[in-house]
Coordinates of C-alpha atoms in Angstrom, one line a residue:
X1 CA -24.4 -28.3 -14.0
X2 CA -25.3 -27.5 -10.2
X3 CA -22.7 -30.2 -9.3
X4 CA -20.1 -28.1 -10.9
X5 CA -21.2 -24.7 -9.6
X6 CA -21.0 -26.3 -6.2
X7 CA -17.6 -28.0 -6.7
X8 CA -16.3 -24.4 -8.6
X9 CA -17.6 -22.2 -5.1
X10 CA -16.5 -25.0 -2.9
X11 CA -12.8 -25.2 -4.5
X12 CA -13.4 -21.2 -4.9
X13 CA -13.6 -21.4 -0.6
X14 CA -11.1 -23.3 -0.1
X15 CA -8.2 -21.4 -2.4
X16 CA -9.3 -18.1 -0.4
X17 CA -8.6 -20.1 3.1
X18 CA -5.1 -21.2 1.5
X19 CA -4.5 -17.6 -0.2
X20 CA -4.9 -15.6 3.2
X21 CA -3.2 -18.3 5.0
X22 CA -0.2 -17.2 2.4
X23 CA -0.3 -13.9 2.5
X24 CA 0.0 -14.0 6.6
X25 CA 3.2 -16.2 6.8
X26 CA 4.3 -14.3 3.3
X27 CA 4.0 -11.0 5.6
X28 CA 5.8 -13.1 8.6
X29 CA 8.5 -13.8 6.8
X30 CA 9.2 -11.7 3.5
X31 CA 12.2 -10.2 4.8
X32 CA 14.1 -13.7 5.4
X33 CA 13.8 -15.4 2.1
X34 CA 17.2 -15.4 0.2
X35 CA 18.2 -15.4 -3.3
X36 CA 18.4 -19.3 -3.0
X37 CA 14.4 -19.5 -2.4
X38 CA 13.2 -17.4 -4.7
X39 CA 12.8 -19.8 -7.2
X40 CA 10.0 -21.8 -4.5
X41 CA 8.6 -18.7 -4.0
X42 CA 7.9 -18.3 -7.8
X43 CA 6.5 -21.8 -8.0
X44 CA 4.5 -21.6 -4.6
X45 CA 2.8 -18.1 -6.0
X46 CA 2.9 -19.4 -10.0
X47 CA 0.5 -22.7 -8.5
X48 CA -1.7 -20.4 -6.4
X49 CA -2.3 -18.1 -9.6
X50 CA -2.9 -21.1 -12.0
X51 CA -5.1 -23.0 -9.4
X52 CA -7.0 -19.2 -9.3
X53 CA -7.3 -19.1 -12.7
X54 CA -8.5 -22.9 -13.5
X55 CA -11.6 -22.0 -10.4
X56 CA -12.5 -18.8 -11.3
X57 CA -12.8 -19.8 -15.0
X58 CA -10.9 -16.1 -16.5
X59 CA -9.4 -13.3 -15.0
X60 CA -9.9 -9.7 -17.2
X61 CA -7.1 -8.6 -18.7
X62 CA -6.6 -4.7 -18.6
X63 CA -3.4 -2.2 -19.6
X64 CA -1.8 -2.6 -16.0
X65 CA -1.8 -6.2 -16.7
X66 CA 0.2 -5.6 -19.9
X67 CA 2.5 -2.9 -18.9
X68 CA 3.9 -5.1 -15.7
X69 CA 4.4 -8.2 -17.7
X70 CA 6.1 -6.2 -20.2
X71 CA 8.3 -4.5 -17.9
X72 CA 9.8 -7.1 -15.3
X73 CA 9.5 -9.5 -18.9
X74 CA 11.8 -7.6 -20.1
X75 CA 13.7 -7.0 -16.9
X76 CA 14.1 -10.9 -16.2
X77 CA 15.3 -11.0 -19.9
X78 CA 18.0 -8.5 -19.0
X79 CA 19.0 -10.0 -16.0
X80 CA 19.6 -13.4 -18.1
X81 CA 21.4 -12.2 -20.5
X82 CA 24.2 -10.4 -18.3
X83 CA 24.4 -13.7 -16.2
X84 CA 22.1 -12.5 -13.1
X85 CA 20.1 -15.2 -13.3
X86 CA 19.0 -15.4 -9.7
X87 CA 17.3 -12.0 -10.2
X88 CA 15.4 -13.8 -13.5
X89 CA 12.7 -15.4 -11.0
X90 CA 11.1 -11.7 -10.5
X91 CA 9.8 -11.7 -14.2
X92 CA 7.3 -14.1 -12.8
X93 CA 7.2 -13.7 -9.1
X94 CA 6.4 -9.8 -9.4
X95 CA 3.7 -10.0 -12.6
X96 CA 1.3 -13.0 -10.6
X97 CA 0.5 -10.9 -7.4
X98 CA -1.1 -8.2 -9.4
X99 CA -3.2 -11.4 -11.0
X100 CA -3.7 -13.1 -7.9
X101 CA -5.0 -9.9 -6.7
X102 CA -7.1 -9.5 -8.9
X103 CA -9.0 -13.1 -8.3
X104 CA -8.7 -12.5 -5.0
X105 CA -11.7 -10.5 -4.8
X106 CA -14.0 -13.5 -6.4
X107 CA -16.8 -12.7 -8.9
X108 CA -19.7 -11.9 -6.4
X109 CA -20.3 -8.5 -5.7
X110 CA -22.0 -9.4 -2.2
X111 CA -18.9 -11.3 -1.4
X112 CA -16.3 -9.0 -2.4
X113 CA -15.3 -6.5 0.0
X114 CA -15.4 -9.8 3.0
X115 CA -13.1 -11.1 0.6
X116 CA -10.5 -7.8 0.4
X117 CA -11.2 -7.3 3.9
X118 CA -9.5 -10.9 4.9
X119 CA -6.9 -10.8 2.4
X120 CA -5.6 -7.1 3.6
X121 CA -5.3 -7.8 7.5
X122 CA -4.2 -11.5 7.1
X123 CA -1.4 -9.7 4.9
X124 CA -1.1 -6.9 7.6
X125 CA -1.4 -9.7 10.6
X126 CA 1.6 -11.2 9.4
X127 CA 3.5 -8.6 8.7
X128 CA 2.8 -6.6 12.1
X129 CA 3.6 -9.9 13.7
X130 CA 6.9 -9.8 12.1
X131 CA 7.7 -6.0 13.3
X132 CA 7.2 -6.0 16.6
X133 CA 8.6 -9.4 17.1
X134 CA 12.0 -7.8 15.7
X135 CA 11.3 -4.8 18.4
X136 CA 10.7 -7.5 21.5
X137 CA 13.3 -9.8 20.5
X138 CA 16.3 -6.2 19.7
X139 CA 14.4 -5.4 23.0
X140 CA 15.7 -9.3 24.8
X141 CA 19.1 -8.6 22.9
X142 CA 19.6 -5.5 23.7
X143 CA 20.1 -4.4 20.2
X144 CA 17.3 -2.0 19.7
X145 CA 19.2 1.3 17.7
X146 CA 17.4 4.3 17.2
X147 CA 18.7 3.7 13.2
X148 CA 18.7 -0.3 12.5
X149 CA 17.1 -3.0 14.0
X150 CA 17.6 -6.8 14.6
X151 CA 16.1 -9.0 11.5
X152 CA 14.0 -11.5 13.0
X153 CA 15.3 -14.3 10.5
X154 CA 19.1 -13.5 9.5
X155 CA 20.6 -11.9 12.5
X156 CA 21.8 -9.1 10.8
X157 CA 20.5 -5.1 11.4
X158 CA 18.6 -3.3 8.8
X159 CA 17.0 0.3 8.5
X160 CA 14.5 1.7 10.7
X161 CA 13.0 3.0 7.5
X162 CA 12.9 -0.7 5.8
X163 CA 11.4 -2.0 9.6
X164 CA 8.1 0.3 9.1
X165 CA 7.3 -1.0 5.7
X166 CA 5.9 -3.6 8.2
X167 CA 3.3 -1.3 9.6
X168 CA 2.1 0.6 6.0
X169 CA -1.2 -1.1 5.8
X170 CA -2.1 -1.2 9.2
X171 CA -0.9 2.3 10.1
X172 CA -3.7 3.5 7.0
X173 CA -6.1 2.0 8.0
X174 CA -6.9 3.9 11.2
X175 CA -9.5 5.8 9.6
X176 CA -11.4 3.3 8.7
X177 CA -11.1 1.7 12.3
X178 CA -12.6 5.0 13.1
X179 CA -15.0 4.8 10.7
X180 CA -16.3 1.4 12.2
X181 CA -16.2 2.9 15.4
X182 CA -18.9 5.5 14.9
X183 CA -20.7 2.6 14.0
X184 CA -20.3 1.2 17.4
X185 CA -18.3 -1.8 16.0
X186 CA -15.7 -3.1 19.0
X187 CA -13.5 -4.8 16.7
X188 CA -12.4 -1.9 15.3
X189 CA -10.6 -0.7 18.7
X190 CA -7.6 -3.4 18.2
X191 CA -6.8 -1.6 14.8
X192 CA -6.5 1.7 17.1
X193 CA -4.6 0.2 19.9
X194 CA -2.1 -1.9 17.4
X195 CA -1.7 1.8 15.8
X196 CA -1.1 3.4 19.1
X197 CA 1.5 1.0 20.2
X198 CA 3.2 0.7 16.8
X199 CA 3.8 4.6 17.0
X200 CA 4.6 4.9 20.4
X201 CA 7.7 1.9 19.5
X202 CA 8.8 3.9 16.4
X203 CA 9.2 7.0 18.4
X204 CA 11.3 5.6 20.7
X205 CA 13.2 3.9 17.7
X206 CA 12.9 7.7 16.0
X207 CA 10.9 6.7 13.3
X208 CA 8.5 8.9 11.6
X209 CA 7.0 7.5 8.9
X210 CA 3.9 5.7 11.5
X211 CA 3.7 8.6 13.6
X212 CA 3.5 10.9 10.5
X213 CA 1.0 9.2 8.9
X214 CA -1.3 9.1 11.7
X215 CA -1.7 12.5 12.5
X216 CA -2.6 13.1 8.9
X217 CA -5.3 10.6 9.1
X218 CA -6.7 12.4 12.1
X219 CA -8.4 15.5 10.0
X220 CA -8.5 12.9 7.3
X221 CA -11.2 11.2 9.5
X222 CA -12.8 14.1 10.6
X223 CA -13.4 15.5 6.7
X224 CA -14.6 11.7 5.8
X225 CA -17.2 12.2 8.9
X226 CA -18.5 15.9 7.6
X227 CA -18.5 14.8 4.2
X228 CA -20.2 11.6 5.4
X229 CA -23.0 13.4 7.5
X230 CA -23.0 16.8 6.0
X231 CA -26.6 16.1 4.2
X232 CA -28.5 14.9 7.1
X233 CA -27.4 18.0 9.1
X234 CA -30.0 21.1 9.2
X235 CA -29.5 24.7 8.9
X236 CA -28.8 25.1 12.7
X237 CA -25.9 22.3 12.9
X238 CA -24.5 23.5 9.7
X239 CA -23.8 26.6 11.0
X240 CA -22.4 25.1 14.2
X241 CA -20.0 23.0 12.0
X242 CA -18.5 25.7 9.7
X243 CA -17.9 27.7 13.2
X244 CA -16.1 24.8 14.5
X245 CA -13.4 24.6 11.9
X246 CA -13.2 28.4 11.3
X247 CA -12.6 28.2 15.0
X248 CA -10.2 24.9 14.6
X249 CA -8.2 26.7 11.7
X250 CA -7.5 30.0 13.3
X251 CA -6.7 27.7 16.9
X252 CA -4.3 26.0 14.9
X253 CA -2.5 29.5 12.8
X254 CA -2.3 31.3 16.8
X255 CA -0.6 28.2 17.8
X256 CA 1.9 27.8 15.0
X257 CA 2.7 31.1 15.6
X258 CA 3.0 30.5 19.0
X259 CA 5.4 27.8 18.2
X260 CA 7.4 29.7 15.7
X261 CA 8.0 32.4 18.3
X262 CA 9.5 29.6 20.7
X263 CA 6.9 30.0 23.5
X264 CA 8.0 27.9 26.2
X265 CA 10.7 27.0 24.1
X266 CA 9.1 24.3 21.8
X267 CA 10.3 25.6 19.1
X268 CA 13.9 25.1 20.1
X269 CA 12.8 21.4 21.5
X270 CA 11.9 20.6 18.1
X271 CA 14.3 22.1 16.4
X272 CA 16.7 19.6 18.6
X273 CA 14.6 16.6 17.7
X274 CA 15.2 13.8 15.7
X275 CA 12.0 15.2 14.0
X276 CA 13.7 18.0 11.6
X277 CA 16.7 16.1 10.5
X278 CA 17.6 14.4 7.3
X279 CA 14.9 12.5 7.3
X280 CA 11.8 14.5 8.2
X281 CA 8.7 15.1 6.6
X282 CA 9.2 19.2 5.7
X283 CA 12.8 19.2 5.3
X284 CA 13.8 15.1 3.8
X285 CA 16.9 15.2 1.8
X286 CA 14.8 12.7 -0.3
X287 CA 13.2 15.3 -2.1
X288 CA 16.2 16.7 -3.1
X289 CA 17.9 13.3 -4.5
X290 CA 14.7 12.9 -6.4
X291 CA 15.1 16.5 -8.0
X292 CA 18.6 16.0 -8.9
X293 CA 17.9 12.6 -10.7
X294 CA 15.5 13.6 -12.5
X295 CA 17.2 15.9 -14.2
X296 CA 19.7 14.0 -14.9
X297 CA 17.3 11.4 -16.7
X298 CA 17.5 13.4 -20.2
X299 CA 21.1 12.5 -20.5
X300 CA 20.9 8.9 -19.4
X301 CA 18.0 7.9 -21.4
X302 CA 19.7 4.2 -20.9
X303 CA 20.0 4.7 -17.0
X304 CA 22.5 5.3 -14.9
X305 CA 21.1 8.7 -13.8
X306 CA 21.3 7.8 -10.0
X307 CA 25.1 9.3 -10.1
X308 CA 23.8 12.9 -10.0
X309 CA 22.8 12.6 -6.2
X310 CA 24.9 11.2 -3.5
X311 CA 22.3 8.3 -2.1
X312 CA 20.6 7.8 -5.9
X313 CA 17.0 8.6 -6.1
X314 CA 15.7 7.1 -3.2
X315 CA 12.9 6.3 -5.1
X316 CA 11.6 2.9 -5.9
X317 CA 10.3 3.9 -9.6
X318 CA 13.6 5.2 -10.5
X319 CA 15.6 2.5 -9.1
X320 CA 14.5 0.6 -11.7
X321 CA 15.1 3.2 -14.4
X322 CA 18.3 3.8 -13.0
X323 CA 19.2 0.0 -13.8
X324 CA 17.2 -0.8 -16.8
X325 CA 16.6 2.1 -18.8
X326 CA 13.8 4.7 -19.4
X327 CA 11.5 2.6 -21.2
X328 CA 11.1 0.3 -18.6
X329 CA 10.7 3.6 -16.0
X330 CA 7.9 4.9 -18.3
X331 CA 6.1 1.3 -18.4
X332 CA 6.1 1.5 -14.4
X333 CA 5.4 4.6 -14.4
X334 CA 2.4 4.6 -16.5
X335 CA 1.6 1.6 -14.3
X336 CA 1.6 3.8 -11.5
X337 CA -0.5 6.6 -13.0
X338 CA -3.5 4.0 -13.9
X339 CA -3.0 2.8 -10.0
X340 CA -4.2 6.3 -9.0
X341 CA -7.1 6.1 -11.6
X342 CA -8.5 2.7 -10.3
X343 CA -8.0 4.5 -6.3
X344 CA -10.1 7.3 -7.6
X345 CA -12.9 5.5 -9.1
X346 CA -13.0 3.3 -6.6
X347 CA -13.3 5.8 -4.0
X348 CA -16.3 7.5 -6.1
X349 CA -17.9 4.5 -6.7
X350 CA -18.0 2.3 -3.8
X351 CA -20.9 2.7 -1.1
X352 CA -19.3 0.6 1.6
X353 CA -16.7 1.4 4.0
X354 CA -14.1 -0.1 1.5
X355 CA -13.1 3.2 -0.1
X356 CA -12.5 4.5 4.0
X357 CA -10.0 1.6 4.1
X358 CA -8.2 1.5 0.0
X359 CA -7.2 5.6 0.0
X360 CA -5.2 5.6 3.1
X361 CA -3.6 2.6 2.5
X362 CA -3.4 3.6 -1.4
X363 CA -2.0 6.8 -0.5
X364 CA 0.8 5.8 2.2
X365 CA 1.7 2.6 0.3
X366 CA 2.8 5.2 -2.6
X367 CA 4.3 7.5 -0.7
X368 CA 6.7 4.8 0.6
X369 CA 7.8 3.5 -2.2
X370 CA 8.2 7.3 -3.5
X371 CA 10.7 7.7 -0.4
X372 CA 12.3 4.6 -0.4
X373 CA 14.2 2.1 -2.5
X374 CA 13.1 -1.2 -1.0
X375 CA 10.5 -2.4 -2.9
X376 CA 13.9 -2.2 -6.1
X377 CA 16.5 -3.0 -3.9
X378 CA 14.6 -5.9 -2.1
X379 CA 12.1 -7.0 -4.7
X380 CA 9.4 -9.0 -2.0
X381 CA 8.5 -5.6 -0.8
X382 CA 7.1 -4.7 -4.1
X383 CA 4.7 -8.1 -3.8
X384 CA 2.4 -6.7 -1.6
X385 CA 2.0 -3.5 -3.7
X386 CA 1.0 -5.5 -6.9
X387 CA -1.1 -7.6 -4.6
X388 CA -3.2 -4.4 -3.2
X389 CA -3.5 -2.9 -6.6
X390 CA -4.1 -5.8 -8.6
X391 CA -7.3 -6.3 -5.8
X392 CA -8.3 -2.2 -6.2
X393 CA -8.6 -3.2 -9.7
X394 CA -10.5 -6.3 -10.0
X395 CA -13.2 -4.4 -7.3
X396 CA -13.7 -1.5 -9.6
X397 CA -14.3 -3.7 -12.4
X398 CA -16.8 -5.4 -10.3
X399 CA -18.3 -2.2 -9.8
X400 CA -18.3 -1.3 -13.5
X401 CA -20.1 -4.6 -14.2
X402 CA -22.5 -3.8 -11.9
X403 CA -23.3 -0.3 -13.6
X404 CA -23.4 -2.2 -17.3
X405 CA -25.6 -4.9 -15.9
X406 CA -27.7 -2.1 -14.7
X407 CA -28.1 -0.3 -17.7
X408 CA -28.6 -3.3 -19.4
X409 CA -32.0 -3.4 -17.2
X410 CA -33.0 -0.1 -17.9
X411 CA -32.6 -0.2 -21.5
X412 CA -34.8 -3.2 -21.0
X413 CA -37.5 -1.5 -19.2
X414 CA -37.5 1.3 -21.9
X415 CA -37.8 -1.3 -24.6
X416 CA -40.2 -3.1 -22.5
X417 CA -42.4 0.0 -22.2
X418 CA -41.6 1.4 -26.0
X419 CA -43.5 -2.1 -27.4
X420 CA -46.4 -1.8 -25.0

């Protein structure tokens, strides 16, 4: 019996080494694999959920579980019926990550946020290694565009937008860098200086989705902090505190109105800046393809609604309903929904810095497939999705085991004292 617990943690080990080791050159190189090798991608990630499966002895199946293998199922069955057949490998290669996921935070509590922690930045690692190695080499070339840049692995130019999918993960997780940082851990300052120079190159390539997303993590942080600390504060730095951000809040309404009024002409500058066109947070023409689709969903309950705006939806979600029908957009999207359910209880339940880390990342990662088409249009992108959730999942469940187990305990301690 020992022997096998040994061998079963021992083979656990060495499937964890291989998994990250995956997920880094996955992340290197997800935007060079072709329609001819997707078929060795579904082999390569079908053995390393399998080979998961066989160590960790059972995986728990829950609705998320049922509603993606139902949905790209019955996608996969669609594509082979109407002859797309190198589209069919998705109905496998998009349903294992979530799975993999899932095992890839192992069955020990104690073990399992070292375990998310590795698998996220070895993800991120490669990933980041593949962006700004397509910035230095259009940088060599001289074909850095403020709107495309140079593929690293087939030569041709692609979206700025599609580039920053690169830098989701690491972008969101600035706060918890911070986080670590008040907790005097070094480490943490490469997070903030890969951050820094990741939105530094995107605003010289005009991209807005990293430098975006940082600022908003910035009072993100500083709530996480006060929230954080707010108990071991006394009267006296309470008071200091609520003066701070009363102070902070009115600073910030003078200055907006500042702005509006074009003091020093800032106003104008930004006006003029690549910041407020088509593409900008507070006036994206996104928002207005999603409208228009949407309403056009009623009367195309088969799909096909993407006509009613000139670029489609933009929107990875209804990509897919566009294509396949509503029933497969209300699967996802229901999908989607119990995504944000795990992300809350997660956040409520977890005492580590874990939770500083998952809603950022959770957040931003849904936001970008909510603006963009890539994780439809280029089906890899939605891997690392799956992957993320299916490991948000499998940690709340840990911590749900952990609450049964410990009311198991007290119900024995009752008993215990009810018979004596």
């Amino acid at each position: 019996m020992n022997k096998t617990i040994i061998n079963r943690e021992s083979l656990a080990k060495i499937w964890q080494v291989v998994l990250a080791s995956l997920l880094f050159i996955l992340g290197f190189y997800y935007t060079g694999i072709q329609y001819t090798q997707l078929k060795a991608l579904g082999i390569i990630i079908s053995i390393m959920a399998i080979t998961g499966l066989f160590i960790y002895g059972h995986v728990e199946i829950d609705l998320k579980m049922l509603l993606i293998f139902t949905a790209f199922f019955l996608i996969g069955f669609h594509n082979s019926r109407n002859w797309i057949d190198y589209e069919v490998p998705y109905a496998w290669i998009l349903v294992w990550p979530y799975i993999i996921g899932k095992l890839a935070v192992g069955k020990d509590k104690a073990m399992a946020d070292n375990n998310f922690y590795r698998n996220y930045f070895c993800m991120s690692a490669g990933m980041i290694t593949l962006g700004i190695g397509e910035v230095v080499r259009g940088k060599i070339l001289h074909l850095y565009e403020t709107e495309y840049l140079f593929n690293l692995w087939n030569g041709e130019f692609y979206s700025r937008t599609t580039h920053e999918y690169n830098y989701v993960f690491i972008i969101s997780s600035l706060v918890f860098a911070l986080m670590l940082i008040m907790k005097n851990n070094k480490k943490a300052w490469i997070i903030v200086a890969l951050d820094a120079y990741i939105v530094f190159a995107m605003v010289m390539n005009e991209g807005r989705y990293s430098l975006t997303y940082t600022i908003i993590q910035i009072p993100m942080f500083i709530f996480v902090l006060l929230i954080g600390r707010w108990k071991s504060f006394d009267k006296t730095q309470k008071s200091k505190v609520i003066k701070a951000l009363l102070t902070a809040i009115v600073t910030i309404i003078v200055l907006l109105i500042l702005f509006r009024l074009n003091i020093f002409g800032l106003y104008k500058m930004y006006k003029n800046s690549y910041l407020v066109g088509g593409g900008s947070v507070f006036h994206n023409q996104r928002y207005d393809f999603l409208v228009a689709v949407i309403k056009a969903i009623p009367d195309n309950l088969l799909g096909g609604f993407d006509y009613a705006s000139p670029e489609g939806s933009h929107n990875m979600w209804l990509e897919y309903g566009d294509k396949y029908g509503v029933f497969i957009l209300v699967l996802l999207l229901m999908f989607k929904l119990l995504t944000f359910i795990d992300a809350f209880l997660l956040m409520i339940k977890s005492k580590t810095n874990l939770k500083y880390l998952v809603i950022p990342s959770f957040l931003y990662l849904h936001l970008y497939y909510t603006l963009e088409p890539n994780g439809f249009a280029h089906r890899e992108f939605l891997i690392f999705g799956l992957f993320y959730w299916g490991m948000i999942r499998a940690r709340v469940e840990l911590e749900d085991k952990g609450d049964y187990e410990l009311a198991l305990l007290k119900d024995k301690a009752n008993l215990g004292r009810d018979l004596a």
